[in-house]
Coordinates of C-alpha atoms and ligand atoms in Angstrom, one line a residue:
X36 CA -3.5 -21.3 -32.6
X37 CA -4.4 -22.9 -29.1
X38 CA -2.5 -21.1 -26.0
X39 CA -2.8 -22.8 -22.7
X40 CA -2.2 -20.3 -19.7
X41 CA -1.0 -22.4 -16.4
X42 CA -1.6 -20.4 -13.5
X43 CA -5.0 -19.0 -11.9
X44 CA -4.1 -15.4 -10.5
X45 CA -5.1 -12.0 -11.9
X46 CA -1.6 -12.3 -13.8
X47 CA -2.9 -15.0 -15.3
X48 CA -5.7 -13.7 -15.8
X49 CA -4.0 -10.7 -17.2
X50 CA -2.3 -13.1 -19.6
X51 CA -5.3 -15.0 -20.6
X52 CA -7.0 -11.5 -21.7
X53 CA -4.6 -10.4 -23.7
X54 CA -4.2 -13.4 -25.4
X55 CA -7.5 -13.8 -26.5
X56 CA -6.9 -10.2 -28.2
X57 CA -4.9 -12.0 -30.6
X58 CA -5.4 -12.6 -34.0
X59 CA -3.8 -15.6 -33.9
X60 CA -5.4 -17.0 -31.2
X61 CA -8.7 -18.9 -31.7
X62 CA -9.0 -20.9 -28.4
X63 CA -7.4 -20.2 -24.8
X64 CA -7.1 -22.9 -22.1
X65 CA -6.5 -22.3 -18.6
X66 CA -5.5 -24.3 -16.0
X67 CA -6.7 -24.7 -13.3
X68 CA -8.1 -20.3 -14.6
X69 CA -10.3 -18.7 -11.9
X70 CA -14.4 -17.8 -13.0
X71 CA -13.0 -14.9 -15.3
X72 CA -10.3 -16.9 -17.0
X73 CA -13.6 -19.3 -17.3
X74 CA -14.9 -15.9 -19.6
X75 CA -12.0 -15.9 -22.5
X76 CA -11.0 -19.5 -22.1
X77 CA -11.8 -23.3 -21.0
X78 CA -10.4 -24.6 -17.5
X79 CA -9.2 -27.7 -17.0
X80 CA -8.9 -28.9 -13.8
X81 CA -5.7 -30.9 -14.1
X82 CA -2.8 -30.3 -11.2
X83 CA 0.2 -27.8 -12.1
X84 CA 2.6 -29.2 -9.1
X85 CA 5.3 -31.2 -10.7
X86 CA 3.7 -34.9 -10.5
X87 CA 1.4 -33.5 -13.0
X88 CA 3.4 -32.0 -15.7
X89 CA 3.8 -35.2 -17.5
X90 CA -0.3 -35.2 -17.4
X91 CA -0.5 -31.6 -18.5
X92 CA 2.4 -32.3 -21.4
X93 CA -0.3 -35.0 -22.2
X94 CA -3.0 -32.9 -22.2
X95 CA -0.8 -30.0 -24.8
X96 CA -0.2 -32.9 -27.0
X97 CA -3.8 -34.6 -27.3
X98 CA -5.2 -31.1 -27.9
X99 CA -2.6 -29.8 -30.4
X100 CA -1.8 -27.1 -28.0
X101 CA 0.8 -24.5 -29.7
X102 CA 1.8 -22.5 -27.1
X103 CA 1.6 -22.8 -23.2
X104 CA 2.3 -19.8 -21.5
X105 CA 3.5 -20.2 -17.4
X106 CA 2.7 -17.5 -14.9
X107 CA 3.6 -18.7 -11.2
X108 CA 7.2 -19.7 -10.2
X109 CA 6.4 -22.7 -8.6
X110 CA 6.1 -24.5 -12.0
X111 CA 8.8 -23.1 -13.3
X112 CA 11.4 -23.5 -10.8
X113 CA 10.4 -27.3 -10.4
X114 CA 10.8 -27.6 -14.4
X115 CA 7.8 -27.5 -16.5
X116 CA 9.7 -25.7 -19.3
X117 CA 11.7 -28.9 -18.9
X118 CA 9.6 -31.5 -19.4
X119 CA 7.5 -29.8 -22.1
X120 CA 10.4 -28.8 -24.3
X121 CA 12.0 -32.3 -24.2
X122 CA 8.6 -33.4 -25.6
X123 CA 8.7 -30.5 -28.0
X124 CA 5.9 -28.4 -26.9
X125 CA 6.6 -24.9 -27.2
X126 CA 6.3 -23.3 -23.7
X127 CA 7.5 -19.4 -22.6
X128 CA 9.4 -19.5 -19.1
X129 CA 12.6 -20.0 -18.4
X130 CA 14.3 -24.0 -17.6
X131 CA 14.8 -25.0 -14.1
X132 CA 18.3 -24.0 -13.8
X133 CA 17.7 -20.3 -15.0
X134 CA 14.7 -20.0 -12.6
X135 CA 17.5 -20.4 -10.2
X136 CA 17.6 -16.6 -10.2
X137 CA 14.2 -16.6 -8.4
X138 CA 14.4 -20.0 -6.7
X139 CA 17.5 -19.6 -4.5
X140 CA 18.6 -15.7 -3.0
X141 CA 22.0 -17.4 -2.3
X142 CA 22.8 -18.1 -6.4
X143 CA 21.8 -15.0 -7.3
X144 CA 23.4 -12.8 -4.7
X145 CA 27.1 -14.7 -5.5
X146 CA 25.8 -14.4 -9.2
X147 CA 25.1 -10.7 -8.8
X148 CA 28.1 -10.1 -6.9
X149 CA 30.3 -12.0 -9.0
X150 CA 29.7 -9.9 -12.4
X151 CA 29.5 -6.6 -10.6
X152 CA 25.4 -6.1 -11.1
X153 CA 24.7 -4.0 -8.3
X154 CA 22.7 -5.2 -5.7
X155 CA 23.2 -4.7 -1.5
X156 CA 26.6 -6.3 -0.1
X157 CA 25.2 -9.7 1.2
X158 CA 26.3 -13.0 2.1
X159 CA 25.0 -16.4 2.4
X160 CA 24.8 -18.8 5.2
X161 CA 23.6 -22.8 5.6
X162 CA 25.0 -22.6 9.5
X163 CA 22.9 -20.2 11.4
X164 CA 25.7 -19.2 14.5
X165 CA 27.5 -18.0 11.9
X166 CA 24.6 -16.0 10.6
X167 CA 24.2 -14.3 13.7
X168 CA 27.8 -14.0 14.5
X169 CA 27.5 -12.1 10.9
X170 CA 24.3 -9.9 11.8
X171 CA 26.4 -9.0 15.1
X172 CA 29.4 -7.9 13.6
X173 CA 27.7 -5.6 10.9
X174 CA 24.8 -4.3 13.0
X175 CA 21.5 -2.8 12.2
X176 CA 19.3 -2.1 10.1
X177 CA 19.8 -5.9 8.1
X178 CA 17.7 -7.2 6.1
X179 CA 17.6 -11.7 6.4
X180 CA 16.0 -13.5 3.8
X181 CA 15.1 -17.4 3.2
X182 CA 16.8 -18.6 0.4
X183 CA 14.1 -20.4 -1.5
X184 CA 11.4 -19.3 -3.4
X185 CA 8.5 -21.1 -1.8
X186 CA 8.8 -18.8 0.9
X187 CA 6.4 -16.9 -1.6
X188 CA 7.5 -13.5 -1.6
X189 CA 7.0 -13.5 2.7
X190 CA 10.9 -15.0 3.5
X191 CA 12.3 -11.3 3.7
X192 CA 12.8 -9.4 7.3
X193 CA 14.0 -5.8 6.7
X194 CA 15.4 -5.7 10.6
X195 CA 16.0 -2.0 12.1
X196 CA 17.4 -4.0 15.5
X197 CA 20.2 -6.9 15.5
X198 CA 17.9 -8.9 18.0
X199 CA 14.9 -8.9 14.6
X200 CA 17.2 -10.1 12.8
X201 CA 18.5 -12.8 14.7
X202 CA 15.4 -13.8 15.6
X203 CA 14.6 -13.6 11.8
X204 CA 17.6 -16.3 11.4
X205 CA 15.9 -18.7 14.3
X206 CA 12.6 -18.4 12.8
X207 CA 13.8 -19.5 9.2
X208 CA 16.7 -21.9 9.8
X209 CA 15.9 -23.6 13.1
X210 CA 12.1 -23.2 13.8
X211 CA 11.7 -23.6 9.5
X212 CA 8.6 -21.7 9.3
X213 CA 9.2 -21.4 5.4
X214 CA 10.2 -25.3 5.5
X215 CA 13.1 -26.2 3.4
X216 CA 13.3 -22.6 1.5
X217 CA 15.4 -22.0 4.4
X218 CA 17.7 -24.0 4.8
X219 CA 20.0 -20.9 4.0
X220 CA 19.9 -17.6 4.4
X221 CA 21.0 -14.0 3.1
X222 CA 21.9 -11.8 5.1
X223 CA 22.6 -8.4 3.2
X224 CA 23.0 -4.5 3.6
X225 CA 20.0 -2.9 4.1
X226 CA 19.3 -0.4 1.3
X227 CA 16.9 2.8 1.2
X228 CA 15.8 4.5 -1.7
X229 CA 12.3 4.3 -3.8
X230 CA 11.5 0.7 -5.4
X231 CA 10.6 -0.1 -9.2
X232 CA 9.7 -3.4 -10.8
X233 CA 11.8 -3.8 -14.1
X234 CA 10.3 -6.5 -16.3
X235 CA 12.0 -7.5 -19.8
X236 CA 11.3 -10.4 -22.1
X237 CA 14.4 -12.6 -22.9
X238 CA 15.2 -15.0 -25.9
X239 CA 18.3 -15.1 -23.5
X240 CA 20.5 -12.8 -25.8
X241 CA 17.9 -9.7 -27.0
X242 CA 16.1 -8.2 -24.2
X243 CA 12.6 -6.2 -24.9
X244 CA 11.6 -3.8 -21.7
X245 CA 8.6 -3.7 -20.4
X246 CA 6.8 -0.4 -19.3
X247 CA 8.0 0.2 -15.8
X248 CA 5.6 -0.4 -12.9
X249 CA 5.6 -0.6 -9.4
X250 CA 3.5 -2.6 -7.1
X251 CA 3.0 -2.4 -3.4
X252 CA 3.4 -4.8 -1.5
X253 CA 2.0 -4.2 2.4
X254 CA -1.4 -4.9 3.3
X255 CA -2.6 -1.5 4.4
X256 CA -2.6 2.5 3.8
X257 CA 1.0 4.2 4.1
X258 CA 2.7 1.1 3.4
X259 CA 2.2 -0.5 7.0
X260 CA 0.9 -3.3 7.8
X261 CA 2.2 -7.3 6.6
X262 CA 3.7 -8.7 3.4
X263 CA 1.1 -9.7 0.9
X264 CA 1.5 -10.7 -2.5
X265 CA 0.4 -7.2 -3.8
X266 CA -2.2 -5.2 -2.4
X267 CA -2.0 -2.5 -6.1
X268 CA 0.1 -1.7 -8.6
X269 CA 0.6 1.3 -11.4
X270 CA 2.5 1.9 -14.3
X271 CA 4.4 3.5 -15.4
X272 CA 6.3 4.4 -12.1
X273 CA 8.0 8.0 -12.7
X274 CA 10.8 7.1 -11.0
X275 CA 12.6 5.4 -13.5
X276 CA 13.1 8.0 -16.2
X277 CA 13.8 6.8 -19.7
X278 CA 18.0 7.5 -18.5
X279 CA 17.4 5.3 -15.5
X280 CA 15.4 2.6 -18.1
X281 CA 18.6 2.6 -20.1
X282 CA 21.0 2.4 -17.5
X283 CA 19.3 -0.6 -15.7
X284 CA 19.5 -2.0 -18.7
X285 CA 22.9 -1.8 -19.9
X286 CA 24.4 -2.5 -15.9
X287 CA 21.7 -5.1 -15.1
X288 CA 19.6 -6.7 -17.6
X289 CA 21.9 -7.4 -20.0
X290 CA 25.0 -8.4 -17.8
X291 CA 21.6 -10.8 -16.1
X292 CA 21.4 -12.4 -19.1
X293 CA 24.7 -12.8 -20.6
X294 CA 26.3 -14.7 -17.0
X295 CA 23.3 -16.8 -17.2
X296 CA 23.8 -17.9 -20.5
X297 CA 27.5 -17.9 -19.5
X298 CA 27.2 -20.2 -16.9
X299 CA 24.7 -22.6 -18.7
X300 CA 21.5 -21.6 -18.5
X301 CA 20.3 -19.9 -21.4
X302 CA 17.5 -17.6 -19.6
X303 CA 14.0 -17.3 -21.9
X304 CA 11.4 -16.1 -20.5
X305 CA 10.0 -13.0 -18.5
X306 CA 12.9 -11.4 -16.1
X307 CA 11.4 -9.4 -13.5
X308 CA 14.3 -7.5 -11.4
X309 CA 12.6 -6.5 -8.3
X310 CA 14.6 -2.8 -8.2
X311 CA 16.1 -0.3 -5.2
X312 CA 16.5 3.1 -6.7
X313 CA 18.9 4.2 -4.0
X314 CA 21.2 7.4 -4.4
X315 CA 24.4 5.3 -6.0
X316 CA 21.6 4.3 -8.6
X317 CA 19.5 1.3 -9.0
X318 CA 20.5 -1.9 -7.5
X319 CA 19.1 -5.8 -7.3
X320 CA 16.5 -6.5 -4.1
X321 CA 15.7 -9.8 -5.9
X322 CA 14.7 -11.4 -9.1
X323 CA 11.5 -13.4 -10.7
X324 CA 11.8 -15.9 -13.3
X325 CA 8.5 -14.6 -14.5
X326 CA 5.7 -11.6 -15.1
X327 CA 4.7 -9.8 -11.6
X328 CA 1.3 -10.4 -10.3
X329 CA 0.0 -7.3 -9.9
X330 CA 2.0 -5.3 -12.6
X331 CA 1.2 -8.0 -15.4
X332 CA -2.6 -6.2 -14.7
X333 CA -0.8 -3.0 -15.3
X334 CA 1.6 -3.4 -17.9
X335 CA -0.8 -5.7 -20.5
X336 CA -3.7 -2.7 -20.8
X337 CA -0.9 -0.6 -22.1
X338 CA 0.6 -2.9 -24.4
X339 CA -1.1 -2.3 -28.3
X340 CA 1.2 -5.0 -29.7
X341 CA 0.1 -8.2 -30.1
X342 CA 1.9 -10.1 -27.5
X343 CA 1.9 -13.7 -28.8
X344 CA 4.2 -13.6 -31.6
X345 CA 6.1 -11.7 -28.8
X346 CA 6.5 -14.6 -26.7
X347 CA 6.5 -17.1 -29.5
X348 CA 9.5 -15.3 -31.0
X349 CA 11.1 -15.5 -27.2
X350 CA 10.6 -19.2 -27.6
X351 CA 12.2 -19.4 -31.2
X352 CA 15.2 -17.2 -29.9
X353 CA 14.7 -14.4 -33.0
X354 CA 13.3 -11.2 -30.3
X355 CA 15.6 -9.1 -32.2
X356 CA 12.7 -9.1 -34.7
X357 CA 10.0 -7.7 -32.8
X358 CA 8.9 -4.3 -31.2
X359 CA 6.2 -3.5 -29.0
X360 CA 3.7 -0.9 -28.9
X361 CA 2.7 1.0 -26.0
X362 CA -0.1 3.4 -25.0
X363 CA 0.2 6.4 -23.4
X364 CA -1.3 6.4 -20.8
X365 CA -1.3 5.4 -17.6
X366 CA -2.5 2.1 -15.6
X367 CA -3.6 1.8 -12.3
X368 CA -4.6 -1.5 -10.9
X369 CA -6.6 -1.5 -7.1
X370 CA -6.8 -5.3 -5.6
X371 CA -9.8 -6.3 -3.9
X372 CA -8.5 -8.7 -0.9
X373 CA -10.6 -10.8 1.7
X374 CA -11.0 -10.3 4.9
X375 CA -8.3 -11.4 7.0
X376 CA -6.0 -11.8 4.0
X377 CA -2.9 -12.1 4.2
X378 CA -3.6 -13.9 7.1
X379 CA -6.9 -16.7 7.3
X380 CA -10.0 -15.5 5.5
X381 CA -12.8 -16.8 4.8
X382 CA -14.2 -18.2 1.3
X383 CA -17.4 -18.2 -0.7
X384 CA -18.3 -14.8 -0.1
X385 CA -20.8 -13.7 -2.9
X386 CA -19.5 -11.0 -5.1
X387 CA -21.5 -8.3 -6.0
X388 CA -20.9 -5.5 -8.9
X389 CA -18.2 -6.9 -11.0
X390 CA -19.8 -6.1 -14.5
X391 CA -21.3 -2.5 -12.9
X392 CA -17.7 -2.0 -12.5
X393 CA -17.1 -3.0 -16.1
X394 CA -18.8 -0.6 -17.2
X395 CA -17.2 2.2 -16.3
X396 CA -15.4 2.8 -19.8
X397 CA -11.2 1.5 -19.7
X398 CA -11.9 -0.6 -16.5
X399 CA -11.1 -4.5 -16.6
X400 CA -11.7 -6.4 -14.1
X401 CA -9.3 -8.8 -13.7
X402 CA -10.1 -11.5 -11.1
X403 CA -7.7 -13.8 -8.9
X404 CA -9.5 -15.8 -5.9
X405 CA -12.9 -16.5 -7.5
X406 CA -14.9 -19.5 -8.7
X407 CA -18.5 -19.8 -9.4
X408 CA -20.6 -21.6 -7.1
X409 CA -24.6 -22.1 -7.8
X410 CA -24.5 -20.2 -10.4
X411 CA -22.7 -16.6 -8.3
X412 CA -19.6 -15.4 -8.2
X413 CA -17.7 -16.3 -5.2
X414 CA -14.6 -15.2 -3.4
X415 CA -12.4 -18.6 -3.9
X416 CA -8.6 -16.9 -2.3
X417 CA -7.1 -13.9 -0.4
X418 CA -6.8 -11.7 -3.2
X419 CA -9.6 -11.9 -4.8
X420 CA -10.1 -9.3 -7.4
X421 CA -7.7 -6.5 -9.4
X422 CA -10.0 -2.8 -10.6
X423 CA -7.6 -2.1 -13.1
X424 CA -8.0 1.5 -15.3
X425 CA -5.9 3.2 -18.0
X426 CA -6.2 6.9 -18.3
X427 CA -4.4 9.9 -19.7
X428 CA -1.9 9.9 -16.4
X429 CA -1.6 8.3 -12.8
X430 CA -3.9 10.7 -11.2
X431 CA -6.5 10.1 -13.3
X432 CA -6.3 6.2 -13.7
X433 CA -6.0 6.4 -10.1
X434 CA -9.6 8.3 -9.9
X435 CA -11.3 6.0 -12.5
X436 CA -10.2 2.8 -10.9
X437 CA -11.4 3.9 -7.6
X438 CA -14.6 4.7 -9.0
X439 CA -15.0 1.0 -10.4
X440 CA -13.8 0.0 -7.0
X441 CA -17.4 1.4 -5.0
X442 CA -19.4 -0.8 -7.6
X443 CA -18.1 -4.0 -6.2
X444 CA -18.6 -5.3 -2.8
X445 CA -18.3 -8.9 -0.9
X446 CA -18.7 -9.8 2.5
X447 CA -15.0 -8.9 4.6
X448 CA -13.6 -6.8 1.1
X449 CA -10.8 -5.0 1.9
X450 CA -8.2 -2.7 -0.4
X451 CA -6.0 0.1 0.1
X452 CA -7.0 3.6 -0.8
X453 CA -3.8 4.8 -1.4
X454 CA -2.9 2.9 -4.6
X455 CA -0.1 4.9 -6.5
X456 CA 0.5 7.3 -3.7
X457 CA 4.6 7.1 -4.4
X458 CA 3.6 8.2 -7.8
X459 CA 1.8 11.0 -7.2
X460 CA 4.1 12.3 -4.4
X461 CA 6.6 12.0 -7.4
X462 CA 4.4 13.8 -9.7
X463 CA 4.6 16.8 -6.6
X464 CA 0.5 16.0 -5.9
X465 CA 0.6 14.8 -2.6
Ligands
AMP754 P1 12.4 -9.6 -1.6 O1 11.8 -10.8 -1.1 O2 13.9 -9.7 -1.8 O3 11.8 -9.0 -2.9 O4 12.1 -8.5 -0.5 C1 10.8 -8.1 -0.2 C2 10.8 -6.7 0.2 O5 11.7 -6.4 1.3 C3 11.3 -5.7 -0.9 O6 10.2 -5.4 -1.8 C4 11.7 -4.5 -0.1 O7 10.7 -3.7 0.3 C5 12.3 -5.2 1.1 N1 13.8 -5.4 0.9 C6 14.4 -6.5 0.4 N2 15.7 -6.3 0.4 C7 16.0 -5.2 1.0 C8 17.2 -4.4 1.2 N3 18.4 -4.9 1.0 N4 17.1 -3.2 1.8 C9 15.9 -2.7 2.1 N5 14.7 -3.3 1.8 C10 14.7 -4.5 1.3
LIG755 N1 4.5 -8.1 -7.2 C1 5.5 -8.9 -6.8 C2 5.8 -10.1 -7.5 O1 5.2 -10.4 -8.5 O2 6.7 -10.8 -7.1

């Protein structure tokens, strides 16, 4: 088979590594990949914004591409799976209209609300007066978000004063600093409680968990600091127990995907529900139309299955047929950002260490923002590099990926230190 991997993060990267581990998998292509996507597959430099995807539907068809695996949303929620499917190339991600439940906060808050799948009380506005008016009446702490999706994970303001958030409301709706993704906002209950990432599989009837995992999100130690894509990530996270698993499953997974097949769009895909675990139980912050980047670096080390006839069976709407194997033990994943990141950084930084790191014995390396320049690895983004180890628990993967981490260094690196912390307070070892 030939697998084509659109995306060039250390999900994707993630993605493209596993692959290759299949059986039924003789050649990878990855576009546009990064230098260690380059390693397990060819890139090919063609554009994955939507005046391309005719190109790249080209591209699938002159190479006899079988299966083309999407990680970002961007793609997804302008319609790749669209165009490919009416072309009849198989492709795993979910249509435009299901990525809805990423692309727009105010569709899936009314959906969530609608069908009782328990999220924070929230409501939508395109005016922002009445926003504020809103934010005024109910008082703080609020949390505002931008509607859309390319907001990029950085459109949320959990506000502890009414003024933050109002302020959050002007910024979005008048000033536009997200552009168009706000063009409406949420405006919902603010909601405390220890967060989980919940990731299934979906033909859009059967659902197949994941191993739990939980990123974190904030630039620096403690959890301070700005919004960045994901600073780390581990898995599994102990605070969904196997009862939680179940119940998240039965009161939102599965409600998720009947009301979108309900209301017309047949979901298939990944499903990522962004979790709360608050005292009443778990409830909806948000959802992705597709794997996390960090946890896919997590999750995938763990998984023993082979994961292609996984997704092809997604595609071919018979998941009911397939279970998945998972290791024991556990995964911790340290990213190596730039300097500056998540705000301006600089690039082509030479990076030192990688395969030193390697080394060590149930590390992988998974890279993000690199490229090869002259013949060295270069930083090439603002997260440039993902230690991830598997060992027999959290504490332990957590040790081992560190030690990877001091092998590698680049001009301006920066990580957290205190990757998994939540887990280990959990575990009563902090
Ligand atoms: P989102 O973009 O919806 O995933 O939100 C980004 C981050 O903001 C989440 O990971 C949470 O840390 C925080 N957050 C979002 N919604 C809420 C909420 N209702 N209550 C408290 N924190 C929230
Ligand atoms: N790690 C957060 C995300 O993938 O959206």
């Amino acid at each position: 088979m030939k697998v084509m991997v659109v995306g060039s993060g250390g999900r994707e990267h993630a993605l493209a590594w596993k692959i290759a581990q299949s059986p039924l998998v003789d050649r990878i292509y990855c576009v546009p990949g990064n230098a260690g996507m380059a390693k397990v597959g060819v890139c090919v430099d063609l554009p994955i914004t939507p005046d391309g995807f005719d190109r790249l539907a080209d591209f699938a068809e002159k190479e006899g591409i079988d299966l083309t695996v999407v990680g970002p949303e961007a793609p997804l929620v302008a319609g790749i799976v669209d165009v490919f499917s009416e072309r009849g190339l198989k492709i795993f991600g979910p249509t435009k209209a299901a990525a809805q439940i990423e692309d727009s906060k105010s569709f899936s808050k009314r959906f969530m609300l609608q069908r009782g799948i328990p999220t924070a009380e929230g409501v939508s506005f395109s005016d922002p007066d009445e926003a504020i008016d809103y934010i005024k009446s109910k008082g703080a702490p609020i949390v505002v978000k931008a509607d859309g999706s390319a907001a990029a994970g950085k459109g949320s303001f959990v506000c502890m004063e009414v003024e933050e958030a109002i302020n959050a409301v002007k910024a979005i709706m008048v000033d536009r600093i997200f552009g168009e993704a706000g063009r409406k906002v949420v405006v919902e209950e603010y909601l405390e409680g220890e967060e989980a990432s919940f990731i299934v599989l979906t033909d859009g009837e059967t659902v197949l968990p994941l191993v739990t995992s939980q990123d974190h999100k904030r630039a620096y130690d403690g959890d301070k600091g700005p919004n960045t894509g994901g600073m780390g990530a581990y898995s599994p996270a102990p605070v969904v127990t196997d009862r939680m698993a179940r119940e998240i499953i039965e009161r939102i997974i599965l409600p998720t995907v009947k009301g979108l097949r309900e209301e017309g769009r047949p979901y298939v895909g990944a499903l990522y529900a962004g979790l709360m675990i608050t005292d009443e139980g778990p409830k909806v912050l948000e959802f992705n139309c597709r794997f996390g980047d960090p946890e896919t670096q997590v999750i995938l080390p763990r998984l023993e299955s082979d994961l292609v006839p996984a997704l092809l069976a997604c595609i071919e709407g018979r998941l009911s047929e397939v279970k998945l194997k998972w290791r024991d033990e556990a995964a911790v994943c340290v990213v190596l950002a730039s300097g500056g990141y998540p705000g301006r950084y600089e690039k082509g930084k030479v990076i030192e260490g990688v395969e030193e790191a390697e080394e060590i014995e149930n590390v992988v390396v998974f890279h993000a923002g690199t490229a090869v320049k002259e013949g060295k690895l270069v930083t090439n983004g603002g997260r440039v590099l993902g230690v991830t180890a598997l060992d027999r628990d959290i504490p332990s993967a957590i040790r081992r990926a560190y030690r990877a981490v001091e092998r590698i260094r680049f001009e301006g690196m920066h990580y957290r230190r205190d990757i998994g912390h939540r887990a280990l307070r959990r575990l009563g070892l902090l």
